[in-house]
mmCIF file of C-alpha atoms in Angstrom:
data_model
loop_
_atom_site.group_PDB
_atom_site.id
_atom_site.type_symbol
_atom_site.label_atom_id
_atom_site.label_comp_id
_atom_site.label_asym_id
_atom_site.label_seq_id
_atom_site.Cartn_x
_atom_site.Cartn_y
_atom_site.Cartn_z
ATOM 1 C CA UNK A 1 82.776 42.240 -33.361
ATOM 2 C CA UNK A 2 81.222 39.793 -30.972
ATOM 3 C CA UNK A 3 79.177 36.545 -32.088
ATOM 4 C CA UNK A 4 75.678 36.319 -30.466
ATOM 5 C CA UNK A 5 76.707 33.169 -29.062
ATOM 6 C CA UNK A 6 79.831 34.927 -27.281
ATOM 7 C CA UNK A 7 77.754 37.658 -26.143
ATOM 8 C CA UNK A 8 75.029 35.587 -24.436
ATOM 9 C CA UNK A 9 77.675 33.233 -22.628
ATOM 10 C CA UNK A 10 79.657 36.463 -21.473
ATOM 11 C CA UNK A 11 76.532 38.044 -20.246
ATOM 12 C CA UNK A 12 75.253 34.898 -18.578
ATOM 13 C CA UNK A 13 78.674 33.981 -17.208
ATOM 14 C CA UNK A 14 79.298 37.264 -15.450
ATOM 15 C CA UNK A 15 75.686 37.703 -14.222
ATOM 16 C CA UNK A 16 74.551 37.537 -10.707
ATOM 17 C CA UNK A 17 71.576 35.649 -11.804
ATOM 18 C CA UNK A 18 71.773 31.610 -11.625
ATOM 19 C CA UNK A 19 70.949 29.691 -14.846
ATOM 20 C CA UNK A 20 67.504 28.707 -13.127
ATOM 21 C CA UNK A 21 66.848 32.665 -12.734
ATOM 22 C CA UNK A 22 67.649 33.060 -16.750
ATOM 23 C CA UNK A 23 65.652 30.353 -17.898
ATOM 24 C CA UNK A 24 62.584 31.423 -15.663
ATOM 25 C CA UNK A 25 63.224 35.253 -16.734
ATOM 26 C CA UNK A 26 63.436 33.821 -20.582
ATOM 27 C CA UNK A 27 60.728 31.545 -20.203
ATOM 28 C CA UNK A 28 63.034 28.577 -21.625
ATOM 29 C CA UNK A 29 64.143 25.570 -20.059
ATOM 30 C CA UNK A 30 67.280 25.160 -17.974
ATOM 31 C CA UNK A 31 68.590 22.884 -20.574
ATOM 32 C CA UNK A 32 67.936 25.692 -23.424
ATOM 33 C CA UNK A 33 70.452 27.876 -21.333
ATOM 34 C CA UNK A 34 73.202 25.221 -20.840
ATOM 35 C CA UNK A 35 72.804 24.624 -24.845
ATOM 36 C CA UNK A 36 73.659 28.306 -25.362
ATOM 37 C CA UNK A 37 76.455 28.104 -22.980
ATOM 38 C CA UNK A 38 78.359 25.091 -24.294
ATOM 39 C CA UNK A 39 77.846 25.132 -28.032
ATOM 40 C CA UNK A 40 79.872 27.455 -30.505
ATOM 41 C CA UNK A 41 77.628 26.467 -33.392
ATOM 42 C CA UNK A 42 74.223 27.074 -31.738
ATOM 43 C CA UNK A 43 71.901 29.645 -33.087
ATOM 44 C CA UNK A 44 70.186 31.630 -30.619
ATOM 45 C CA UNK A 45 67.043 33.585 -31.503
ATOM 46 C CA UNK A 46 67.127 37.198 -31.999
ATOM 47 C CA UNK A 47 63.981 37.617 -29.646
ATOM 48 C CA UNK A 48 66.184 35.893 -26.688
ATOM 49 C CA UNK A 49 69.649 37.693 -27.591
ATOM 50 C CA UNK A 50 67.468 41.172 -27.353
ATOM 51 C CA UNK A 51 65.859 40.168 -24.149
ATOM 52 C CA UNK A 52 69.220 39.163 -22.642
ATOM 53 C CA UNK A 53 70.747 42.557 -23.698
ATOM 54 C CA UNK A 54 67.599 44.407 -22.103
ATOM 55 C CA UNK A 55 67.970 42.542 -18.898
ATOM 56 C CA UNK A 56 71.716 43.433 -18.677
ATOM 57 C CA UNK A 57 71.304 46.948 -19.969
ATOM 58 C CA UNK A 58 73.296 46.419 -23.043
ATOM 59 C CA UNK A 59 72.850 47.720 -26.427
ATOM 60 C CA UNK A 60 73.113 45.591 -29.324
ATOM 61 C CA UNK A 61 74.104 46.981 -32.848
ATOM 62 C CA UNK A 62 73.452 44.301 -35.647
ATOM 63 C CA UNK A 63 75.505 44.445 -38.759
ATOM 64 C CA UNK A 64 73.603 43.718 -41.734
ATOM 65 C CA UNK A 65 75.411 40.868 -43.551
ATOM 66 C CA UNK A 66 75.837 41.133 -47.542
ATOM 67 C CA UNK A 67 74.932 37.616 -49.418
#
């Protein structure tokens, strides 16, 4: 099981796209992308995680959490 932050970091780090490309494609600031890359305890909206997955041709299986 991969945390969403780890997933996003792995995709962006191993991508041929620059931080600037990612920020433009996702319509967020470069600072937002840097924040995702440099924080363990950041919550990335599912919308962006799904969009990153789509761009990188990855599939995400979300596991429902029991509370």
